[in-house]
GROMACS .gro file of C-alpha atoms in nm:
model
  146
    1UNK     CA    1  -4.584   5.174  -0.272
    2UNK     CA    2  -4.274   5.192  -0.007
    3UNK     CA    3  -4.317   5.230   0.367
    4UNK     CA    4  -4.028   5.369   0.580
    5UNK     CA    5  -4.159   5.404   0.952
    6UNK     CA    6  -4.025   5.314   1.282
    7UNK     CA    7  -4.245   5.301   1.607
    8UNK     CA    8  -4.071   5.308   1.927
    9UNK     CA    9  -4.185   5.322   2.291
   10UNK     CA   10  -3.871   5.340   2.524
   11UNK     CA   11  -3.682   5.546   2.769
   12UNK     CA   12  -3.443   5.848   2.681
   13UNK     CA   13  -3.104   5.749   2.794
   14UNK     CA   14  -2.902   6.064   2.788
   15UNK     CA   15  -2.948   6.442   2.863
   16UNK     CA   16  -3.056   6.608   2.543
   17UNK     CA   17  -2.800   6.864   2.428
   18UNK     CA   18  -2.896   7.120   2.149
   19UNK     CA   19  -2.619   7.214   1.910
   20UNK     CA   20  -2.598   7.404   1.577
   21UNK     CA   21  -2.441   7.330   1.251
   22UNK     CA   22  -2.203   7.556   1.086
   23UNK     CA   23  -2.489   7.721   0.885
   24UNK     CA   24  -2.697   7.768   1.202
   25UNK     CA   25  -2.945   7.488   1.181
   26UNK     CA   26  -3.058   7.336   1.516
   27UNK     CA   27  -2.996   6.974   1.579
   28UNK     CA   28  -2.979   6.736   1.857
   29UNK     CA   29  -2.939   6.355   1.886
   30UNK     CA   30  -3.089   6.147   2.154
   31UNK     CA   31  -3.069   5.752   2.255
   32UNK     CA   32  -3.376   5.571   2.351
   33UNK     CA   33  -3.368   5.235   2.500
   34UNK     CA   34  -3.606   4.966   2.415
   35UNK     CA   35  -3.624   4.620   2.633
   36UNK     CA   36  -3.729   4.279   2.494
   37UNK     CA   37  -3.822   4.044   2.750
   38UNK     CA   38  -3.882   3.671   2.677
   39UNK     CA   39  -3.849   3.313   2.851
   40UNK     CA   40  -3.599   3.104   2.702
   41UNK     CA   41  -3.639   2.708   2.655
   42UNK     CA   42  -3.507   2.650   3.018
   43UNK     CA   43  -3.797   2.879   3.150
   44UNK     CA   44  -3.535   3.135   3.237
   45UNK     CA   45  -3.637   3.493   3.210
   46UNK     CA   46  -3.432   3.678   2.945
   47UNK     CA   47  -3.400   4.059   2.882
   48UNK     CA   48  -3.215   4.259   2.609
   49UNK     CA   49  -3.201   4.622   2.559
   50UNK     CA   50  -3.179   4.799   2.226
   51UNK     CA   51  -3.029   5.139   2.197
   52UNK     CA   52  -3.158   5.360   1.901
   53UNK     CA   53  -2.986   5.680   1.787
   54UNK     CA   54  -3.246   5.947   1.689
   55UNK     CA   55  -3.167   6.283   1.512
   56UNK     CA   56  -3.383   6.597   1.542
   57UNK     CA   57  -3.358   6.890   1.329
   58UNK     CA   58  -3.468   7.243   1.327
   59UNK     CA   59  -3.762   7.341   1.541
   60UNK     CA   60  -3.815   6.988   1.659
   61UNK     CA   61  -3.448   6.978   1.774
   62UNK     CA   62  -3.540   7.294   1.971
   63UNK     CA   63  -3.845   7.136   2.137
   64UNK     CA   64  -3.653   6.838   2.219
   65UNK     CA   65  -3.405   7.035   2.404
   66UNK     CA   66  -3.653   7.200   2.606
   67UNK     CA   67  -3.877   6.934   2.707
   68UNK     CA   68  -3.720   6.610   2.687
   69UNK     CA   69  -3.538   6.467   2.971
   70UNK     CA   70  -3.309   6.155   3.046
   71UNK     CA   71  -3.518   5.863   3.179
   72UNK     CA   72  -3.849   5.981   3.056
   73UNK     CA   73  -4.063   5.771   2.851
   74UNK     CA   74  -4.150   5.855   2.472
   75UNK     CA   75  -4.343   5.705   2.197
   76UNK     CA   76  -4.195   5.814   1.852
   77UNK     CA   77  -4.259   5.774   1.507
   78UNK     CA   78  -3.954   5.794   1.267
   79UNK     CA   79  -3.817   5.708   0.954
   80UNK     CA   80  -3.471   5.517   0.904
   81UNK     CA   81  -3.193   5.699   0.742
   82UNK     CA   82  -2.818   5.559   0.687
   83UNK     CA   83  -2.551   5.803   0.631
   84UNK     CA   84  -2.204   5.756   0.553
   85UNK     CA   85  -1.868   5.950   0.609
   86UNK     CA   86  -1.486   5.914   0.592
   87UNK     CA   87  -1.318   5.842   0.921
   88UNK     CA   88  -0.982   6.002   1.005
   89UNK     CA   89  -0.808   5.668   0.943
   90UNK     CA   90  -0.952   5.674   0.569
   91UNK     CA   91  -1.211   5.415   0.607
   92UNK     CA   92  -1.567   5.443   0.510
   93UNK     CA   93  -1.809   5.449   0.823
   94UNK     CA   94  -2.195   5.389   0.810
   95UNK     CA   95  -2.465   5.503   1.078
   96UNK     CA   96  -2.818   5.426   1.055
   97UNK     CA   97  -3.029   5.670   1.230
   98UNK     CA   98  -3.388   5.739   1.321
   99UNK     CA   99  -3.514   6.080   1.188
  100UNK     CA  100  -3.804   6.227   1.403
  101UNK     CA  101  -4.146   6.267   1.244
  102UNK     CA  102  -4.386   6.240   1.516
  103UNK     CA  103  -4.371   6.197   1.891
  104UNK     CA  104  -4.588   6.181   2.211
  105UNK     CA  105  -4.440   6.254   2.562
  106UNK     CA  106  -4.579   5.944   2.773
  107UNK     CA  107  -4.382   6.082   3.108
  108UNK     CA  108  -4.480   6.454   3.116
  109UNK     CA  109  -4.205   6.691   3.182
  110UNK     CA  110  -4.336   6.889   3.481
  111UNK     CA  111  -4.285   7.224   3.343
  112UNK     CA  112  -4.448   7.142   3.013
  113UNK     CA  113  -4.746   6.953   3.173
  114UNK     CA  114  -4.814   7.249   3.397
  115UNK     CA  115  -4.797   7.515   3.157
  116UNK     CA  116  -5.022   7.319   2.918
  117UNK     CA  117  -5.285   7.161   3.147
  118UNK     CA  118  -5.276   7.312   3.483
  119UNK     CA  119  -5.337   7.695   3.405
  120UNK     CA  120  -5.672   7.852   3.517
  121UNK     CA  121  -5.726   7.954   3.149
  122UNK     CA  122  -5.726   7.581   3.058
  123UNK     CA  123  -6.039   7.388   3.205
  124UNK     CA  124  -6.011   7.099   2.942
  125UNK     CA  125  -5.940   6.757   3.036
  126UNK     CA  126  -5.576   6.672   2.940
  127UNK     CA  127  -5.514   6.517   2.629
  128UNK     CA  128  -5.164   6.402   2.481
  129UNK     CA  129  -5.051   6.664   2.234
  130UNK     CA  130  -4.841   6.548   1.930
  131UNK     CA  131  -4.581   6.747   1.751
  132UNK     CA  132  -4.534   6.682   1.398
  133UNK     CA  133  -4.221   6.789   1.152
  134UNK     CA  134  -4.323   7.168   1.047
  135UNK     CA  135  -4.189   7.072   0.712
  136UNK     CA  136  -4.436   6.776   0.645
  137UNK     CA  137  -4.735   6.868   0.461
  138UNK     CA  138  -5.058   6.684   0.445
  139UNK     CA  139  -5.124   6.530   0.085
  140UNK     CA  140  -5.481   6.475  -0.013
  141UNK     CA  141  -5.597   6.227  -0.258
  142UNK     CA  142  -5.667   6.525  -0.515
  143UNK     CA  143  -5.306   6.610  -0.510
  144UNK     CA  144  -5.200   6.290  -0.642
  145UNK     CA  145  -5.094   6.292  -1.011
  146UNK     CA  146  -5.275   5.946  -1.091
   0.00000   0.00000   0.00000
């Protein structure tokens, strides 16, 4: 059995920009910062930031463009993917990215929050909404070939 899953809680570090590929597919990339804090052997507090490149495709890219904002906190579940390309100088370049599979907005977008939880028609207790990749299908045990 193999597993390729990443879980991150961090802050969005840049404005989200929705783009389209030449064939018309929506795509956006965002950067998420996570911090690691520790005390070194001299009892000095240390901090290190990591920046994670995240790629969103299709409908999920549209959702990100509409609801995600710089400095908002987000929980994400992703898979790692490495792509390669040839640079203009002829060298081969590699980039490991996180490809979105699931997310929870921890710092709610005011517009999104108001439209989903503060409308008169919605008297339910607010709950965190999860967004899953539309192309992902649930697989039941009965579907497995072994």
